Coordinates of C-alpha atoms and ligand atoms in Angstrom, one line a residue:
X1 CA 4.2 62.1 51.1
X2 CA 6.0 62.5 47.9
X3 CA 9.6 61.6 49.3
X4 CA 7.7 58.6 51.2
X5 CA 6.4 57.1 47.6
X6 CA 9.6 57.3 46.3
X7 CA 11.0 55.9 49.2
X8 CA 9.1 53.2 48.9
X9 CA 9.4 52.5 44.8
X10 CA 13.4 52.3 45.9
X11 CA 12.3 49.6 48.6
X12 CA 10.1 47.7 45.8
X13 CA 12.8 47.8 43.4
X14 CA 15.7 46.9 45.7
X15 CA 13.5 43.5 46.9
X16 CA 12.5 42.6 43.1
X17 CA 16.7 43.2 42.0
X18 CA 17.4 40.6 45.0
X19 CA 14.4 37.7 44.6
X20 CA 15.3 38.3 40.7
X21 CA 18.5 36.5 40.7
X22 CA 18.2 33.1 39.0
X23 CA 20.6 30.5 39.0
X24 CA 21.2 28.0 36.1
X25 CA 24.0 26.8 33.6
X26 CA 24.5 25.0 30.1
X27 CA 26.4 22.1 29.0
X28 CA 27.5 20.7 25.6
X29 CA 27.2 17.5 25.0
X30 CA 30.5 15.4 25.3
X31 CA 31.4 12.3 24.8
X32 CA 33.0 9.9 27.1
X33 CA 37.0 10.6 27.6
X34 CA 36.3 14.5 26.6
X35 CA 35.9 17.2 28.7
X36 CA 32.4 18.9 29.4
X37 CA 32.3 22.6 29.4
X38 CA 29.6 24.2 31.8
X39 CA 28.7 27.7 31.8
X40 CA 26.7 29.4 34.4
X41 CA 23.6 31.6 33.7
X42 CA 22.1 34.4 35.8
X43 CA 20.5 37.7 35.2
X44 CA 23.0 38.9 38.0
X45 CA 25.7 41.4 36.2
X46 CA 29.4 39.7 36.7
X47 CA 30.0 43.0 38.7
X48 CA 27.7 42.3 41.4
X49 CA 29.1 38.4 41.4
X50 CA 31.9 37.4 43.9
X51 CA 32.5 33.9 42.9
X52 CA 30.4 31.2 41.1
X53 CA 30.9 27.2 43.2
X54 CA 30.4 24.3 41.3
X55 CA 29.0 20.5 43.3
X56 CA 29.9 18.0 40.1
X57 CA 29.4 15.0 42.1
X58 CA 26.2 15.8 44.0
X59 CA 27.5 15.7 47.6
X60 CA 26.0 19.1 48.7
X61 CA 29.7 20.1 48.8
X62 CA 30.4 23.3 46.3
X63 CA 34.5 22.8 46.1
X64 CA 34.9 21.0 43.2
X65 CA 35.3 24.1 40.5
X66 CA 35.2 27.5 40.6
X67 CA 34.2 30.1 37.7
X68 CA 32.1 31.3 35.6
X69 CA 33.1 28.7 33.2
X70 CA 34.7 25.6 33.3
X71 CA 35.6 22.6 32.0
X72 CA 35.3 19.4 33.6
X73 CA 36.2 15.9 32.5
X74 CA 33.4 13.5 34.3
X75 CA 35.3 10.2 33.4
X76 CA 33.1 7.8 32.2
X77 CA 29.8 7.8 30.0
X78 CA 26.9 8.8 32.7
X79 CA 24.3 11.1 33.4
X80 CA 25.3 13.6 36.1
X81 CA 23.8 15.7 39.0
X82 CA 24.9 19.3 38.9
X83 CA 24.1 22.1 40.8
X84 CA 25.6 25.6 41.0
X85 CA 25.9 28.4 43.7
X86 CA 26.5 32.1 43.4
X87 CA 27.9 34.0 45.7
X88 CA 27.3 37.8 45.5
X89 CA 29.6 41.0 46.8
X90 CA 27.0 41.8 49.3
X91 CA 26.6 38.2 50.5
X92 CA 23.7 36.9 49.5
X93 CA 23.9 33.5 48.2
X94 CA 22.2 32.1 45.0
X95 CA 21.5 28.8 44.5
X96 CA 19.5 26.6 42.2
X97 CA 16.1 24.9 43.2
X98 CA 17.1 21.4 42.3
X99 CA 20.5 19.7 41.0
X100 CA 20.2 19.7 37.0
X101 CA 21.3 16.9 34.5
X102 CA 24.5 16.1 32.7
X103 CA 25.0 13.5 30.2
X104 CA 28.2 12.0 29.4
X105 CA 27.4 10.5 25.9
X106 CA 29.3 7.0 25.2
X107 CA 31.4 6.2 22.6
X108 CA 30.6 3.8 20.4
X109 CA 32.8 0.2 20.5
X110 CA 34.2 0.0 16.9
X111 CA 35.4 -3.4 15.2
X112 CA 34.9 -5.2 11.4
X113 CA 35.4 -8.3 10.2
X114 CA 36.8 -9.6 6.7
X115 CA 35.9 -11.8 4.4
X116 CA 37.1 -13.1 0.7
X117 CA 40.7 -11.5 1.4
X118 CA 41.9 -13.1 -1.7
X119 CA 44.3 -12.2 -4.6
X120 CA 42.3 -10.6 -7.0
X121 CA 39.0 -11.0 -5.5
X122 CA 36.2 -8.2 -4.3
X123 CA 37.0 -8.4 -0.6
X124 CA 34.3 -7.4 1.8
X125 CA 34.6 -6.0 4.7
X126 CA 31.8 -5.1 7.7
X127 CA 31.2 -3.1 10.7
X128 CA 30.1 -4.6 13.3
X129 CA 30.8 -1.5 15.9
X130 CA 28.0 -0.7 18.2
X131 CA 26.9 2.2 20.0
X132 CA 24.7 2.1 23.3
X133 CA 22.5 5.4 22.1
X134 CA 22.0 6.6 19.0
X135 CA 23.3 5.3 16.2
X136 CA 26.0 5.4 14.1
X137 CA 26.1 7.8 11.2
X138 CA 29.6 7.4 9.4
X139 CA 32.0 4.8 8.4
X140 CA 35.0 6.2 7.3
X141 CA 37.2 3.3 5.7
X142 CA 40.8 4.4 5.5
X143 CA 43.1 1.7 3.8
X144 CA 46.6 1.8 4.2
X145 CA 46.0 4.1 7.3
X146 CA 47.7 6.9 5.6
X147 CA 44.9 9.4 6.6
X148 CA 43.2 9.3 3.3
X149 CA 39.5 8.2 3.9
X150 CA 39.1 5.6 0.9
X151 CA 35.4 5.0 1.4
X152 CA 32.9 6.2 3.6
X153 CA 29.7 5.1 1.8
X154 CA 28.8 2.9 4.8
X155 CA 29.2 -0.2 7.4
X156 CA 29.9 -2.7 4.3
X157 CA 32.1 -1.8 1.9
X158 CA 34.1 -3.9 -0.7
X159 CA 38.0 -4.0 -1.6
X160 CA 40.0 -4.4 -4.8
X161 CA 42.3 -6.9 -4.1
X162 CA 45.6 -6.7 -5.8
X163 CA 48.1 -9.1 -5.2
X164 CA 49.1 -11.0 -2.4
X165 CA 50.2 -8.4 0.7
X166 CA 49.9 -6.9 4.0
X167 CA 48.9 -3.5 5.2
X168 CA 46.9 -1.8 8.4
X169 CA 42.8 -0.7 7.6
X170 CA 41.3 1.7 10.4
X171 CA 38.1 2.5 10.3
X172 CA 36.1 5.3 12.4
X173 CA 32.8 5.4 13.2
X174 CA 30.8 8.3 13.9
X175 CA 27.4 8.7 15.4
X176 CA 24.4 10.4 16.1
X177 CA 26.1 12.7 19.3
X178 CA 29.0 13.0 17.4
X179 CA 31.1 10.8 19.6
X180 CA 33.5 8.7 17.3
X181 CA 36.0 5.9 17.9
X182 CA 38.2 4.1 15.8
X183 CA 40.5 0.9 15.3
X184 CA 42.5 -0.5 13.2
X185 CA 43.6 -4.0 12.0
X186 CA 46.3 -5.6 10.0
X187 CA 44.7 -6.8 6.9
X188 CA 46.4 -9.7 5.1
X189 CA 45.6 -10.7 1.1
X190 CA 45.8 -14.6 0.7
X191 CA 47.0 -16.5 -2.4
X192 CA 44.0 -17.7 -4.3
X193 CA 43.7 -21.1 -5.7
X194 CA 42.9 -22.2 -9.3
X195 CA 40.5 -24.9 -9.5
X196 CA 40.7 -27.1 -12.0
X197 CA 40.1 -30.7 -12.2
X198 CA 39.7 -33.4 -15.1
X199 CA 37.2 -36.6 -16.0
X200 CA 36.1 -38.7 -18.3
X201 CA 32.7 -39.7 -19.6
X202 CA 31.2 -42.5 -17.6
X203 CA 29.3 -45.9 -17.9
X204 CA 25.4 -45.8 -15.7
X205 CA 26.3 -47.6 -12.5
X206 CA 29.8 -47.7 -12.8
X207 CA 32.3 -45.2 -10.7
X208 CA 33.1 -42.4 -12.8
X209 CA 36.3 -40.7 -11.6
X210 CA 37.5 -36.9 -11.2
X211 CA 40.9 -36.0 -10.8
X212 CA 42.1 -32.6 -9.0
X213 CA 44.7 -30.6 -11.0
X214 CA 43.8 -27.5 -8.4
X215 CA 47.0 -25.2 -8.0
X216 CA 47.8 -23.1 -4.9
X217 CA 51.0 -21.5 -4.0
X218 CA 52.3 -19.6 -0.7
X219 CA 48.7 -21.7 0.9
X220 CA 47.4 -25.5 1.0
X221 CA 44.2 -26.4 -0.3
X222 CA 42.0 -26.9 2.9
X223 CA 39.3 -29.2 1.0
X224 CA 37.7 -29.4 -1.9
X225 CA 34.0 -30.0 -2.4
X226 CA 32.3 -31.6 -5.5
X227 CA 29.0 -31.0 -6.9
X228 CA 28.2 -34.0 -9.2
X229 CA 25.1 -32.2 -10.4
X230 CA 22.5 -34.2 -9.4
X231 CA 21.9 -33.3 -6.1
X232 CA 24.7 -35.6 -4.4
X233 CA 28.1 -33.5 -2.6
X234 CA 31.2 -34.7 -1.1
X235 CA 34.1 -32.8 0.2
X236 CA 38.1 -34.5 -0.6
X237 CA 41.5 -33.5 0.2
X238 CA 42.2 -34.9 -3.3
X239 CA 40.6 -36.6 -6.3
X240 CA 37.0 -37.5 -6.0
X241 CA 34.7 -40.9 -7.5
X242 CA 30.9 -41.0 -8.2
X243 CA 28.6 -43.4 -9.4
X244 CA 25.6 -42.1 -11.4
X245 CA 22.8 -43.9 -11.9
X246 CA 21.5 -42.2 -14.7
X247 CA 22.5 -42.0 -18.1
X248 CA 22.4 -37.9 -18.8
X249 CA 24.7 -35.2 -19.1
X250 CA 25.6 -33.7 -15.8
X251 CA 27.4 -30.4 -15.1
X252 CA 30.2 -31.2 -11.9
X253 CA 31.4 -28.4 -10.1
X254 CA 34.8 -28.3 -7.8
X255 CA 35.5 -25.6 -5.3
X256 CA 38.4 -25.5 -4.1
X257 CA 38.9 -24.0 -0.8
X258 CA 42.7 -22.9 0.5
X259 CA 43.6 -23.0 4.6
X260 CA 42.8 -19.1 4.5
X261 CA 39.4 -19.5 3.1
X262 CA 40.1 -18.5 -0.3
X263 CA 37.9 -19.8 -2.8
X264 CA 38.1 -20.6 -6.7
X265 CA 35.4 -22.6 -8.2
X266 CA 35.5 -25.0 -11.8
X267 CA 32.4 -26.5 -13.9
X268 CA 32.5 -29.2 -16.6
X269 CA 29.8 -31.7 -17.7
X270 CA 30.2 -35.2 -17.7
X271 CA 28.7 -37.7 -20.3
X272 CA 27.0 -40.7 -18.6
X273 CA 26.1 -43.5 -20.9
X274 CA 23.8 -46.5 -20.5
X275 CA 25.6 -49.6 -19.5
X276 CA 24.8 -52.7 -21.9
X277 CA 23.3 -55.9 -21.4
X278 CA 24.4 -59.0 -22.6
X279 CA 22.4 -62.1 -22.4
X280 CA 24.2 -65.1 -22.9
X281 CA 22.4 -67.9 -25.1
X282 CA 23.8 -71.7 -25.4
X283 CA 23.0 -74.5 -27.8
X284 CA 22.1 -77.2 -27.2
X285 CA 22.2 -77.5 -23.4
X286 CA 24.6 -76.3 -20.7
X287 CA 24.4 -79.9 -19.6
X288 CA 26.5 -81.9 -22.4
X289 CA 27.9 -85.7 -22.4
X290 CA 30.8 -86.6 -23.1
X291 CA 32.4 -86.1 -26.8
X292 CA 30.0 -83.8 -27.0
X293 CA 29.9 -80.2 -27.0
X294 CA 27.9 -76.5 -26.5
X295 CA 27.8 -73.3 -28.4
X296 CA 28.1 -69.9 -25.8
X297 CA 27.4 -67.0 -27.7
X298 CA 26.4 -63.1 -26.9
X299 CA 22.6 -62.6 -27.9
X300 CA 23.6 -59.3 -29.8
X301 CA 26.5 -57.8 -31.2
X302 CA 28.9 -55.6 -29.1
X303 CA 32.1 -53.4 -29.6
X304 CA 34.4 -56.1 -27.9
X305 CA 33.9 -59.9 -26.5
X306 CA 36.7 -61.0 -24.1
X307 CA 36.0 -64.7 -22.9
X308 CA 37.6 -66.5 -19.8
X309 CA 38.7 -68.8 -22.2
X310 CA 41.1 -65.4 -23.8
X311 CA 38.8 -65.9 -27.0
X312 CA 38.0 -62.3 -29.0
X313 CA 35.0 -63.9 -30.7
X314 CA 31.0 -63.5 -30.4
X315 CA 30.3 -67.3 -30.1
X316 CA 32.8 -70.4 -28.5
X317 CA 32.7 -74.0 -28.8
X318 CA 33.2 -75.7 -25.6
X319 CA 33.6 -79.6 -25.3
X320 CA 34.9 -79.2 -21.1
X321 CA 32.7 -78.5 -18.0
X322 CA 33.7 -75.8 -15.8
X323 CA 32.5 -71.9 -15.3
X324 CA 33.1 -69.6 -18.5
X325 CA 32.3 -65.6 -18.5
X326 CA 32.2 -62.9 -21.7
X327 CA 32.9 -59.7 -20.5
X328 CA 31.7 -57.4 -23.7
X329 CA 32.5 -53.7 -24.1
X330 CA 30.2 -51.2 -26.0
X331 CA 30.7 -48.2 -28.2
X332 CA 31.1 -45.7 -25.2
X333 CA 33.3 -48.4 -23.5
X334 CA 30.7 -49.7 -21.1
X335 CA 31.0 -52.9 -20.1
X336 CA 28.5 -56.0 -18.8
X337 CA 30.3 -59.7 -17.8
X338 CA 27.7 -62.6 -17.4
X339 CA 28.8 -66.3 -16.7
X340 CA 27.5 -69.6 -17.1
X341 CA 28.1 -73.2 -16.3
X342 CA 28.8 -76.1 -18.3
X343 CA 28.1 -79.4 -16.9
X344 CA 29.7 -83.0 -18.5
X345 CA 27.8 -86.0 -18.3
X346 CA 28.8 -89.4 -18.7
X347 CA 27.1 -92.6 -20.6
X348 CA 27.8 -95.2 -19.0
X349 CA 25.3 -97.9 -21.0
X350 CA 22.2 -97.5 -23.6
X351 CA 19.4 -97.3 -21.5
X352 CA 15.3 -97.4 -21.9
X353 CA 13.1 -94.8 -19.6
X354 CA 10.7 -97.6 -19.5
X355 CA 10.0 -100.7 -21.1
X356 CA 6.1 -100.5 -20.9
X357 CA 4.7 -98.5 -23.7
X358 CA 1.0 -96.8 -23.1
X359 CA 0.2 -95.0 -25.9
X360 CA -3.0 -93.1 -24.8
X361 CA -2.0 -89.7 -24.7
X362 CA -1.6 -89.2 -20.9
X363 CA 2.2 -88.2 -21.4
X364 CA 2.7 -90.8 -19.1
X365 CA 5.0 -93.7 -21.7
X366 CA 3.6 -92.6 -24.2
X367 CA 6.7 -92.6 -26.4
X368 CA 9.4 -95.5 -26.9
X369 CA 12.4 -93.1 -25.1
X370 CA 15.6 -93.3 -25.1
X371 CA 17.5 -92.4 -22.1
X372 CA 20.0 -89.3 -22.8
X373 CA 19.1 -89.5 -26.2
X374 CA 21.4 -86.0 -27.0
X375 CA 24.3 -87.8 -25.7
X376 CA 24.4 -89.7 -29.4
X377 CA 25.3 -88.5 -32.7
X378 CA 24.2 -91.9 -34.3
X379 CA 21.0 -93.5 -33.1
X380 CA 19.5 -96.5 -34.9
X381 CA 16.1 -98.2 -33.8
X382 CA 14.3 -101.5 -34.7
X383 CA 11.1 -103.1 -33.3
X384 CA 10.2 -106.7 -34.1
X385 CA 7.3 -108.4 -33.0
X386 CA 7.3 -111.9 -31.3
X387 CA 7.7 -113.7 -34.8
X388 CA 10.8 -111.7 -35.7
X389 CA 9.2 -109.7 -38.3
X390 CA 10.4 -105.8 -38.2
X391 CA 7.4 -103.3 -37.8
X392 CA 9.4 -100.1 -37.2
X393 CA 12.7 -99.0 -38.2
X394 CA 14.4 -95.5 -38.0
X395 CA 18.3 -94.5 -38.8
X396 CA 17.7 -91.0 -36.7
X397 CA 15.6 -92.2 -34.0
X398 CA 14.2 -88.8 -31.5
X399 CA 12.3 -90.4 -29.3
X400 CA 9.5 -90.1 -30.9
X401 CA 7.7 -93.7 -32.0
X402 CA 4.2 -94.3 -30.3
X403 CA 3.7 -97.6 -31.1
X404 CA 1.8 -96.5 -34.0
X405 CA -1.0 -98.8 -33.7
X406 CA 0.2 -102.2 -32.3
X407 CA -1.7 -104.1 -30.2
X408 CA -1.2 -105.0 -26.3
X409 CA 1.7 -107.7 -26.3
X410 CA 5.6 -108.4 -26.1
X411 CA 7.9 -106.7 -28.8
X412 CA 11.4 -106.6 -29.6
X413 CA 14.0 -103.4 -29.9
X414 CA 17.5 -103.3 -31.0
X415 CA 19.1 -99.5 -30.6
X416 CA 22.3 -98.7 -32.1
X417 CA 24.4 -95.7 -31.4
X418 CA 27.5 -94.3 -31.6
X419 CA 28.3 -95.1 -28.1
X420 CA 27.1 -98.8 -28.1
X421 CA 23.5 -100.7 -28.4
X422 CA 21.0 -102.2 -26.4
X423 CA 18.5 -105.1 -26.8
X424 CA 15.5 -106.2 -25.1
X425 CA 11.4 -106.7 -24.6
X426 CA 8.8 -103.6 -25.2
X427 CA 5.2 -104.2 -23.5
X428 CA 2.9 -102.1 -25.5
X429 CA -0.2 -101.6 -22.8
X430 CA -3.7 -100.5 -24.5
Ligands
CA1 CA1 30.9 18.4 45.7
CA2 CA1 43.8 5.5 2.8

């Protein structure tokens, strides 16, 4: 009975030692291009363990590595289906309930761009390297690529620039499976240009121009764009005009832009003054007859006068028809031109605007008028009534006899001027 129980604990034993035998493995994590190592687990002891046979590509068929260990390179960034046998000394064959996992972690795809790459300028340059999973947790910046890290604070990072020169940056990223990847590109520093421009100040209204004195060498200047300061832009290979249209100081910026994007940038203000008015004034008509003569002058006082007739004077003294302009110039040098027409007529005989005189205040004849009357420097009138006696009599006559109170009737005139007389009947109508 005794040697039966023991027997039988032996039996027990034996069958737990056999359905005990577990099958499994481990693998690091690896990154695409690297080799992944596996290593097989089992509570079986190696000296009860003939061979271990790996299936890596999950085709049932375990010839595709052999050992307890091994190392495997899968390719390309994936997740795997591994499974494992184990065969033992005494034949029995241990194998895994289902196929276990394998990731292939990617690498990420590393680049950076560039910007302000100019002589003397605070370049800046950025990652834009991407990573499927994860993400990434260093950027180191190695300048020169002389395997010195210069900077790995992160994906934007800034750069002295000294003067103008060439040299190779890489930069590796790392991330959050420890797969890295790097690149590297030629960097290139650019001259930088000096903007610089003059003006001067400026009338309201009137084109104010800016000339570019921007230097450059080893590059061109691309374009340059103008800020006048009040809102208003344009862009020039070269010099650059505005016209303001109001009179206040404005501050004009020029930035000056080179072929390789290089940038330099000026300020200075420009003074914009009021432009002047000028009103012309003439005496005593713009229409004048002949012999006679008009007085052109500038309403107020300016800086400058500079008549079509080449006269440097306020007022002119013109006898001749025809078109005469005064351009005038103020203290800032703004200008205003105005122009006016002078028209000659000529007398031709002494004439009444009506010989019927009706004096009742309709200002219909109710003055004795002379025809052109301006056109005479000398202008004598007589009135005589039907017996030849005088009633009225003026040396300077202007137009301006009623008839005082005569009655209705017949009277007599005789008008003398400078530029002959006239004679005849008045009807005075009450
Ligand atoms: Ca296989
Ligand atoms: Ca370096």
């Amino acid at each position: 009975m005794k040697n039966l129980f023991v027997l039988l604990l032996i039996f027990i034993l034996t069958s737990i030692n056999v359905e005990a035998a577990t099958v499994d493995f481990s693998a690091n994590k690896a990154c695409e291009g690297k080799y992944t190592t596996l290593v097989a687990i089992t509570n079986l002891s190696d000296s009860l363990v003939l061979q271990y046979k790996w299936d890596l590509n999950n085709d049932g068929i375990y010839t595709d590595a052999y050992g307890k260990t091994i190392n495997y390179l899968f390719g390309n960034a994936d997740t795997f289906l591994v499974s494992l046998i184990i065969v033992e000394k005494s034949g029995v064959i241990d194998s895994m309930s289902a196929p276990k996992e394998v990731i292939v972690y990617p690498i990420p795809e590393v680049n950076f761009q560039t910007d302000n790459l100019c002589e003397g300028k605070s370049a800046t340059l950025k990652s834009t390297s991407t990573i499927q999973y994860g993400s990434l947790t260093q950027f180191l910046w190695d300048f020169y690529d002389d395997g010195t890290i210069d900077n790995n604070s992160g994906s934007l990072v800034y750069f002295n620039c000294g003067n103008d020169t060439t040299f190779i940056t890489k930069l590796e990223v790392v991330d959050t499976n420890n797969c890295r990847a790097f690149t590297t590109k030629t960097t290139t520093i650019y001259p930088q240009p000096k903007a610089s421009f003059t003006t001067q100040n400026a009338c309201k209204g009137k084109e104010a121009t800016f000339v570019n004195n921007t230097t450059i060498s080893g590059d061109n200047i691309m374009f340059n764009l103008w800020d006048f300061g009040d809102g208003n832009y344009s862009t020039t290979t070269g010099n650059a005009t505005y016209t303001y249209e109001n009179e206040v100081i404005y501050n004009v910026k020029l930035i000056a832009i080179s072929s390789n994007n290089c940038k330099d940038t000026t300020t200075q203000n420009i003074t914009i003054y009021n432009s002047p008015t000028l009103n012309l004034t003439f005496s005593p008509d713009t229409v004048i007859f002949e012999g006679g003569s008009v007085m052109l002058s500038a309403s107020s006082s300016f800086n400058n006068y500079n008549w079509s007739t080449g006269a440097n004077s306020q007022s002119i003294n013109v006898n001749q028809g025809g078109n005469y302009s005064l351009e005038v110039t103020d203290n800032n040098g703004c200008k205003d031109t105005k122009s006016i027409q002078i028209t000659v007529k000529g007398i031709s005989e002494v004439k009444l605007k009506s010989d019927i005189l009706t004096p009742n205040g309709d200002g219909i004849n109710d003055f004795f008028m002379i025809e052109d009357r301006n056109a005479y420097t000398k202008c004598t009138l007589a009135i005589y009534d039907m017996w030849g006696m005088e009633i009225f009599t003026s040396t300077d006559y202007r137009n301006d006899w009623n008839g005082d109170n005569l009655d209705t009737g017949a009277y007599y005139y005789v008008i003398e001027t400078d530029k002959g007389e006239s004679k005849g009947n008045i009807n005075i109508l009450r």
